[in-house]
Amino acid sequence: MPVRTIRVRLLAVSATAAVLAALLLTGCKDGMGVRDEGPSGTTPTAQSPR
């Protein structure tokens, strides 16, 4: 296989991977952006002595 064909194929695979990563890493599906959904747990945190 010629070197040029290998480079073109590698470039195509890299470009496809970059597009897929960009689509998968976008944070919102509904266009609302990031929202605060409150605390993740109900365990109270320990208070430090004063």
PDB file of N, CA, C and O in Angstrom:
ATOM      1  N   MET A   1       0.850  -1.179   0.000  1.00  0.00           N
ATOM      2  CA  MET A   1       0.000   0.000   0.000  1.00  0.00           C
ATOM      3  C   MET A   1       0.895   1.242   0.000  1.00  0.00           C
ATOM      4  O   MET A   1       1.818   1.332   0.797  1.00  0.00           O
ATOM      5  N   PRO A   2       0.640   2.174  -0.879  1.00  0.00           N
ATOM      6  CA  PRO A   2       1.466   3.386  -0.927  1.00  0.00           C
ATOM      7  C   PRO A   2       1.347   4.207   0.358  1.00  0.00           C
ATOM      8  O   PRO A   2       0.340   4.176   1.052  1.00  0.00           O
ATOM      9  N   VAL A   3       2.405   4.946   0.639  1.00  0.00           N
ATOM     10  CA  VAL A   3       2.449   5.770   1.848  1.00  0.00           C
ATOM     11  C   VAL A   3       1.346   6.827   1.817  1.00  0.00           C
ATOM     12  O   VAL A   3       0.732   7.132   2.840  1.00  0.00           O
ATOM     13  N   ARG A   4       1.065   7.371   0.642  1.00  0.00           N
ATOM     14  CA  ARG A   4       0.038   8.408   0.532  1.00  0.00           C
ATOM     15  C   ARG A   4      -1.335   7.871   0.928  1.00  0.00           C
ATOM     16  O   ARG A   4      -2.103   8.547   1.610  1.00  0.00           O
ATOM     17  N   THR A   5      -1.661   6.653   0.520  1.00  0.00           N
ATOM     18  CA  THR A   5      -2.943   6.048   0.872  1.00  0.00           C
ATOM     19  C   THR A   5      -3.056   5.851   2.380  1.00  0.00           C
ATOM     20  O   THR A   5      -4.105   6.089   2.972  1.00  0.00           O
ATOM     21  N   ILE A   6      -1.962   5.435   3.001  1.00  0.00           N
ATOM     22  CA  ILE A   6      -1.960   5.246   4.451  1.00  0.00           C
ATOM     23  C   ILE A   6      -2.185   6.573   5.163  1.00  0.00           C
ATOM     24  O   ILE A   6      -2.954   6.652   6.119  1.00  0.00           O
ATOM     25  N   ARG A   7      -1.536   7.634   4.691  1.00  0.00           N
ATOM     26  CA  ARG A   7      -1.692   8.950   5.317  1.00  0.00           C
ATOM     27  C   ARG A   7      -3.119   9.471   5.159  1.00  0.00           C
ATOM     28  O   ARG A   7      -3.685  10.024   6.103  1.00  0.00           O
ATOM     29  N   VAL A   8      -3.702   9.290   3.994  1.00  0.00           N
ATOM     30  CA  VAL A   8      -5.067   9.752   3.761  1.00  0.00           C
ATOM     31  C   VAL A   8      -6.041   8.992   4.655  1.00  0.00           C
ATOM     32  O   VAL A   8      -6.937   9.562   5.264  1.00  0.00           O
ATOM     33  N   ARG A   9      -5.852   7.689   4.757  1.00  0.00           N
ATOM     34  CA  ARG A   9      -6.725   6.875   5.605  1.00  0.00           C
ATOM     35  C   ARG A   9      -6.567   7.266   7.075  1.00  0.00           C
ATOM     36  O   ARG A   9      -7.550   7.358   7.814  1.00  0.00           O
ATOM     37  N   LEU A  10      -5.338   7.496   7.520  1.00  0.00           N
ATOM     38  CA  LEU A  10      -5.093   7.910   8.897  1.00  0.00           C
ATOM     39  C   LEU A  10      -5.729   9.270   9.177  1.00  0.00           C
ATOM     40  O   LEU A  10      -6.323   9.478  10.241  1.00  0.00           O
ATOM     41  N   LEU A  11      -5.642  10.182   8.241  1.00  0.00           N
ATOM     42  CA  LEU A  11      -6.268  11.492   8.395  1.00  0.00           C
ATOM     43  C   LEU A  11      -7.787  11.365   8.482  1.00  0.00           C
ATOM     44  O   LEU A  11      -8.424  12.021   9.309  1.00  0.00           O
ATOM     45  N   ALA A  12      -8.367  10.506   7.670  1.00  0.00           N
ATOM     46  CA  ALA A  12      -9.819  10.305   7.696  1.00  0.00           C
ATOM     47  C   ALA A  12     -10.272   9.712   9.027  1.00  0.00           C
ATOM     48  O   ALA A  12     -11.271  10.138   9.605  1.00  0.00           O
ATOM     49  N   VAL A  13      -9.529   8.743   9.526  1.00  0.00           N
ATOM     50  CA  VAL A  13      -9.866   8.131  10.813  1.00  0.00           C
ATOM     51  C   VAL A  13      -9.720   9.148  11.939  1.00  0.00           C
ATOM     52  O   VAL A  13     -10.565   9.228  12.837  1.00  0.00           O
ATOM     53  N   SER A  14      -8.677   9.957  11.897  1.00  0.00           N
ATOM     54  CA  SER A  14      -8.468  10.980  12.923  1.00  0.00           C
ATOM     55  C   SER A  14      -9.575  12.024  12.900  1.00  0.00           C
ATOM     56  O   SER A  14     -10.070  12.443  13.949  1.00  0.00           O
ATOM     57  N   ALA A  15      -9.966  12.451  11.716  1.00  0.00           N
ATOM     58  CA  ALA A  15     -11.034  13.438  11.600  1.00  0.00           C
ATOM     59  C   ALA A  15     -12.360  12.867  12.100  1.00  0.00           C
ATOM     60  O   ALA A  15     -13.117  13.542  12.807  1.00  0.00           O
ATOM     61  N   THR A  16     -12.637  11.618  11.773  1.00  0.00           N
ATOM     62  CA  THR A  16     -13.861  10.980  12.244  1.00  0.00           C
ATOM     63  C   THR A  16     -13.859  10.865  13.764  1.00  0.00           C
ATOM     64  O   THR A  16     -14.875  11.138  14.422  1.00  0.00           O
ATOM     65  N   ALA A  17     -12.747  10.491  14.350  1.00  0.00           N
ATOM     66  CA  ALA A  17     -12.637  10.381  15.801  1.00  0.00           C
ATOM     67  C   ALA A  17     -12.829  11.739  16.471  1.00  0.00           C
ATOM     68  O   ALA A  17     -13.489  11.837  17.515  1.00  0.00           O
ATOM     69  N   ALA A  18     -12.289  12.786  15.889  1.00  0.00           N
ATOM     70  CA  ALA A  18     -12.441  14.124  16.459  1.00  0.00           C
ATOM     71  C   ALA A  18     -13.897  14.580  16.419  1.00  0.00           C
ATOM     72  O   ALA A  18     -14.401  15.158  17.386  1.00  0.00           O
ATOM     73  N   VAL A  19     -14.581  14.315  15.326  1.00  0.00           N
ATOM     74  CA  VAL A  19     -15.990  14.694  15.216  1.00  0.00           C
ATOM     75  C   VAL A  19     -16.832  13.908  16.218  1.00  0.00           C
ATOM     76  O   VAL A  19     -17.694  14.472  16.903  1.00  0.00           O
ATOM     77  N   LEU A  20     -16.594  12.614  16.326  1.00  0.00           N
ATOM     78  CA  LEU A  20     -17.342  11.798  17.286  1.00  0.00           C
ATOM     79  C   LEU A  20     -17.085  12.250  18.718  1.00  0.00           C
ATOM     80  O   LEU A  20     -18.021  12.317  19.528  1.00  0.00           O
ATOM     81  N   ALA A  21     -15.842  12.565  19.047  1.00  0.00           N
ATOM     82  CA  ALA A  21     -15.527  13.038  20.394  1.00  0.00           C
ATOM     83  C   ALA A  21     -16.227  14.358  20.690  1.00  0.00           C
ATOM     84  O   ALA A  21     -16.756  14.557  21.784  1.00  0.00           O
ATOM     85  N   ALA A  22     -16.254  15.249  19.728  1.00  0.00           N
ATOM     86  CA  ALA A  22     -16.927  16.533  19.933  1.00  0.00           C
ATOM     87  C   ALA A  22     -18.426  16.339  20.152  1.00  0.00           C
ATOM     88  O   ALA A  22     -19.027  17.001  21.001  1.00  0.00           O
ATOM     89  N   LEU A  23     -19.023  15.433  19.410  1.00  0.00           N
ATOM     90  CA  LEU A  23     -20.456  15.187  19.578  1.00  0.00           C
ATOM     91  C   LEU A  23     -20.764  14.497  20.903  1.00  0.00           C
ATOM     92  O   LEU A  23     -21.776  14.797  21.539  1.00  0.00           O
ATOM     93  N   LEU A  24     -19.912  13.576  21.317  1.00  0.00           N
ATOM     94  CA  LEU A  24     -20.163  12.849  22.553  1.00  0.00           C
ATOM     95  C   LEU A  24     -19.888  13.677  23.795  1.00  0.00           C
ATOM     96  O   LEU A  24     -20.476  13.430  24.845  1.00  0.00           O
ATOM     97  N   LEU A  25     -19.012  14.650  23.698  1.00  0.00           N
ATOM     98  CA  LEU A  25     -18.624  15.416  24.868  1.00  0.00           C
ATOM     99  C   LEU A  25     -19.434  16.693  25.064  1.00  0.00           C
ATOM    100  O   LEU A  25     -19.168  17.430  26.005  1.00  0.00           O
ATOM    101  N   THR A  26     -20.389  16.950  24.215  1.00  0.00           N
ATOM    102  CA  THR A  26     -21.217  18.132  24.436  1.00  0.00           C
ATOM    103  C   THR A  26     -22.101  17.875  25.644  1.00  0.00           C
ATOM    104  O   THR A  26     -22.670  16.803  25.807  1.00  0.00           O
ATOM    105  N   GLY A  27     -22.231  18.876  26.494  1.00  0.00           N
ATOM    106  CA  GLY A  27     -22.867  18.668  27.789  1.00  0.00           C
ATOM    107  C   GLY A  27     -24.371  18.750  27.825  1.00  0.00           C
ATOM    108  O   GLY A  27     -24.984  18.317  28.788  1.00  0.00           O
ATOM    109  N   CYS A  28     -25.017  19.291  26.839  1.00  0.00           N
ATOM    110  CA  CYS A  28     -26.464  19.437  26.945  1.00  0.00           C
ATOM    111  C   CYS A  28     -27.148  18.870  25.706  1.00  0.00           C
ATOM    112  O   CYS A  28     -26.652  18.986  24.605  1.00  0.00           O
ATOM    113  N   LYS A  29     -28.298  18.263  25.942  1.00  0.00           N
ATOM    114  CA  LYS A  29     -29.049  17.684  24.848  1.00  0.00           C
ATOM    115  C   LYS A  29     -30.251  18.544  24.472  1.00  0.00           C
ATOM    116  O   LYS A  29     -30.754  18.470  23.376  1.00  0.00           O
ATOM    117  N   ASP A  30     -30.714  19.353  25.435  1.00  0.00           N
ATOM    118  CA  ASP A  30     -31.932  20.122  25.198  1.00  0.00           C
ATOM    119  C   ASP A  30     -31.676  21.609  24.980  1.00  0.00           C
ATOM    120  O   ASP A  30     -32.605  22.385  24.880  1.00  0.00           O
ATOM    121  N   GLY A  31     -30.423  22.014  24.943  1.00  0.00           N
ATOM    122  CA  GLY A  31     -30.099  23.411  24.699  1.00  0.00           C
ATOM    123  C   GLY A  31     -30.216  24.301  25.921  1.00  0.00           C
ATOM    124  O   GLY A  31     -30.066  25.505  25.830  1.00  0.00           O
ATOM    125  N   MET A  32     -30.477  23.724  27.089  1.00  0.00           N
ATOM    126  CA  MET A  32     -30.661  24.512  28.305  1.00  0.00           C
ATOM    127  C   MET A  32     -29.351  24.793  29.031  1.00  0.00           C
ATOM    128  O   MET A  32     -29.326  25.575  29.960  1.00  0.00           O
ATOM    129  N   GLY A  33     -28.286  24.141  28.660  1.00  0.00           N
ATOM    130  CA  GLY A  33     -27.019  24.355  29.319  1.00  0.00           C
ATOM    131  C   GLY A  33     -26.900  23.548  30.601  1.00  0.00           C
ATOM    132  O   GLY A  33     -27.686  22.649  30.879  1.00  0.00           O
ATOM    133  N   VAL A  34     -25.936  23.914  31.424  1.00  0.00           N
ATOM    134  CA  VAL A  34     -25.690  23.195  32.668  1.00  0.00           C
ATOM    135  C   VAL A  34     -26.622  23.737  33.735  1.00  0.00           C
ATOM    136  O   VAL A  34     -26.774  24.935  33.905  1.00  0.00           O
ATOM    137  N   ARG A  35     -27.261  22.830  34.473  1.00  0.00           N
ATOM    138  CA  ARG A  35     -28.178  23.241  35.537  1.00  0.00           C
ATOM    139  C   ARG A  35     -27.742  22.630  36.862  1.00  0.00           C
ATOM    140  O   ARG A  35     -27.281  21.503  36.913  1.00  0.00           O
ATOM    141  N   ASP A  36     -27.937  23.370  37.953  1.00  0.00           N
ATOM    142  CA  ASP A  36     -27.659  22.854  39.288  1.00  0.00           C
ATOM    143  C   ASP A  36     -28.854  22.028  39.725  1.00  0.00           C
ATOM    144  O   ASP A  36     -29.978  22.522  39.789  1.00  0.00           O
ATOM    145  N   GLU A  37     -28.613  20.759  40.049  1.00  0.00           N
ATOM    146  CA  GLU A  37     -29.695  19.872  40.437  1.00  0.00           C
ATOM    147  C   GLU A  37     -29.689  19.593  41.928  1.00  0.00           C
ATOM    148  O   GLU A  37     -30.323  18.655  42.390  1.00  0.00           O
ATOM    149  N   GLY A  38     -28.976  20.392  42.702  1.00  0.00           N
ATOM    150  CA  GLY A  38     -28.964  20.220  44.143  1.00  0.00           C
ATOM    151  C   GLY A  38     -27.871  19.276  44.608  1.00  0.00           C
ATOM    152  O   GLY A  38     -27.093  18.757  43.827  1.00  0.00           O
ATOM    153  N   PRO A  39     -27.841  19.019  45.914  1.00  0.00           N
ATOM    154  CA  PRO A  39     -26.810  18.136  46.465  1.00  0.00           C
ATOM    155  C   PRO A  39     -26.998  16.697  46.020  1.00  0.00           C
ATOM    156  O   PRO A  39     -28.116  16.259  45.770  1.00  0.00           O
ATOM    157  N   SER A  40     -25.905  15.960  45.955  1.00  0.00           N
ATOM    158  CA  SER A  40     -25.976  14.589  45.465  1.00  0.00           C
ATOM    159  C   SER A  40     -26.353  13.597  46.550  1.00  0.00           C
ATOM    160  O   SER A  40     -26.809  12.512  46.255  1.00  0.00           O
ATOM    161  N   GLY A  41     -26.153  13.945  47.800  1.00  0.00           N
ATOM    162  CA  GLY A  41     -26.456  13.002  48.871  1.00  0.00           C
ATOM    163  C   GLY A  41     -27.203  13.675  50.007  1.00  0.00           C
ATOM    164  O   GLY A  41     -27.382  14.887  50.051  1.00  0.00           O
ATOM    165  N   THR A  42     -27.640  12.862  50.978  1.00  0.00           N
ATOM    166  CA  THR A  42     -28.373  13.417  52.130  1.00  0.00           C
ATOM    167  C   THR A  42     -27.578  13.323  53.407  1.00  0.00           C
ATOM    168  O   THR A  42     -28.072  13.645  54.466  1.00  0.00           O
ATOM    169  N   THR A  43     -26.322  12.877  53.341  1.00  0.00           N
ATOM    170  CA  THR A  43     -25.494  12.758  54.526  1.00  0.00           C
ATOM    171  C   THR A  43     -25.007  14.142  54.948  1.00  0.00           C
ATOM    172  O   THR A  43     -24.433  14.869  54.139  1.00  0.00           O
ATOM    173  N   PRO A  44     -25.242  14.534  56.202  1.00  0.00           N
ATOM    174  CA  PRO A  44     -24.774  15.850  56.656  1.00  0.00           C
ATOM    175  C   PRO A  44     -23.242  15.876  56.737  1.00  0.00           C
ATOM    176  O   PRO A  44     -22.611  14.855  57.038  1.00  0.00           O
ATOM    177  N   THR A  45     -22.669  17.016  56.464  1.00  0.00           N
ATOM    178  CA  THR A  45     -21.216  17.148  56.552  1.00  0.00           C
ATOM    179  C   THR A  45     -20.806  17.478  57.975  1.00  0.00           C
ATOM    180  O   THR A  45     -21.552  18.099  58.743  1.00  0.00           O
ATOM    181  N   ALA A  46     -19.622  17.054  58.373  1.00  0.00           N
ATOM    182  CA  ALA A  46     -19.120  17.315  59.723  1.00  0.00           C
ATOM    183  C   ALA A  46     -18.708  18.773  59.811  1.00  0.00           C
ATOM    184  O   ALA A  46     -18.112  19.342  58.902  1.00  0.00           O
ATOM    185  N   GLN A  47     -19.035  19.401  60.945  1.00  0.00           N
ATOM    186  CA  GLN A  47     -18.651  20.793  61.163  1.00  0.00           C
ATOM    187  C   GLN A  47     -17.313  20.828  61.854  1.00  0.00           C
ATOM    188  O   GLN A  47     -17.036  20.025  62.756  1.00  0.00           O
ATOM    189  N   SER A  48     -16.471  21.772  61.472  1.00  0.00           N
ATOM    190  CA  SER A  48     -15.169  21.918  62.114  1.00  0.00           C
ATOM    191  C   SER A  48     -15.334  22.653  63.438  1.00  0.00           C
ATOM    192  O   SER A  48     -16.185  23.531  63.575  1.00  0.00           O
ATOM    193  N   PRO A  49     -14.517  22.295  64.444  1.00  0.00           N
ATOM    194  CA  PRO A  49     -14.604  22.977  65.748  1.00  0.00           C
ATOM    195  C   PRO A  49     -14.148  24.430  65.604  1.00  0.00           C
ATOM    196  O   PRO A  49     -13.273  24.749  64.838  1.00  0.00           O
ATOM    197  N   ARG A  50     -14.763  25.291  66.422  1.00  0.00           N
ATOM    198  CA  ARG A  50     -14.420  26.722  66.343  1.00  0.00           C
ATOM    199  C   ARG A  50     -13.556  27.139  67.458  1.00  0.00           C
ATOM    200  O   ARG A  50     -13.475  26.935  68.512  1.00  0.00           O
TER     201      ARG A  50
END
